[in-house]
C-alpha positions in Angstrom: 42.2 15.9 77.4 40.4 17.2 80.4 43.9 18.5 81.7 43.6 20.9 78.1 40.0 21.3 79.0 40.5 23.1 82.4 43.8 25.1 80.8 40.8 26.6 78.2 38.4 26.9 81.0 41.1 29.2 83.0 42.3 30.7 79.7 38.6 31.9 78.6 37.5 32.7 82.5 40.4 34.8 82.9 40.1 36.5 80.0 36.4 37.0 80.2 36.0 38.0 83.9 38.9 40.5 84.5 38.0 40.4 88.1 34.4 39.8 87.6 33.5 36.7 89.8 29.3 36.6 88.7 30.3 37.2 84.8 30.0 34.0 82.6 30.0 33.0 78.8 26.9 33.1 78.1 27.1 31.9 74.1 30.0 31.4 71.4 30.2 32.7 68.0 32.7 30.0 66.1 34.1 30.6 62.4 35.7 27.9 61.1 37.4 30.0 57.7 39.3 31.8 60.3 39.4 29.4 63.4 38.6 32.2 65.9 35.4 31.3 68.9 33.8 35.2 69.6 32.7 34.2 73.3 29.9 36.6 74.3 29.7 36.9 78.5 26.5 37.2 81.0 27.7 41.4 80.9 28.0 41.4 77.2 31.4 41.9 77.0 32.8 40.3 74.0 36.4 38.4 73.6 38.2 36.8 70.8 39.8 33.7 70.7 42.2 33.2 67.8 43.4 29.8 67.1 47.1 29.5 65.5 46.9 25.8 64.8 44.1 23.5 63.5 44.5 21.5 67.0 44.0 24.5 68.8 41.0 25.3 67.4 39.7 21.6 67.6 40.7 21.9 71.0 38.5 25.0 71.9 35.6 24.1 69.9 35.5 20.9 71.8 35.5 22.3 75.6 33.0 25.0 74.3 30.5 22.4 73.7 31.3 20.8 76.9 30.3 23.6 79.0 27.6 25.2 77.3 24.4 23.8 75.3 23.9 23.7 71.8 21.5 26.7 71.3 24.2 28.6 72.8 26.9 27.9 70.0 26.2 29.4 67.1 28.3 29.3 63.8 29.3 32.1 61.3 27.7 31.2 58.2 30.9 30.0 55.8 30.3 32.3 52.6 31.5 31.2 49.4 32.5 33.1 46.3 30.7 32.4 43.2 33.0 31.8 40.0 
């Protein structure tokens, strides 16, 4: 799994830095209704990560919390509708 690790931690570099060697993910924002991880960088620049599959999103959730610490993911608060 570390293999699928590092391919996230090039995917989510790449995507953040965009030639920006000193800029970082700083936090993550993860909703789990719509699988998506809003990753927040040192710059505040903002990207979204939008899982197809349930793996996928396993997948991402997992390596986030292997490279950054727990006050730094944050979850969207799952609303539910009232009946």
């Amino acid at each position: 799994s570390s293999a699928a690790s590092d391919v996230y931690k090039r995917q989510l570099h790449h995507s953040m830095a965009k030639g920006k060697e000193d800029e970082w993910i700083m936090r993550v924002v993860i909703n789990v209704g719509r699988r998506t991880v809003l990753c927040v960088s040192s710059d505040g620049d903002e990207k979204l990560v939008e899982c197809d599959t349930p793996q996928e999103f396993i997948n991402v959730v997992e390596f986030c919390k292997t490279v950054l610490e727990p006050e730094d993911i944050h979850y969207e608060e799952i609303k539910v509708a009232r009946v």
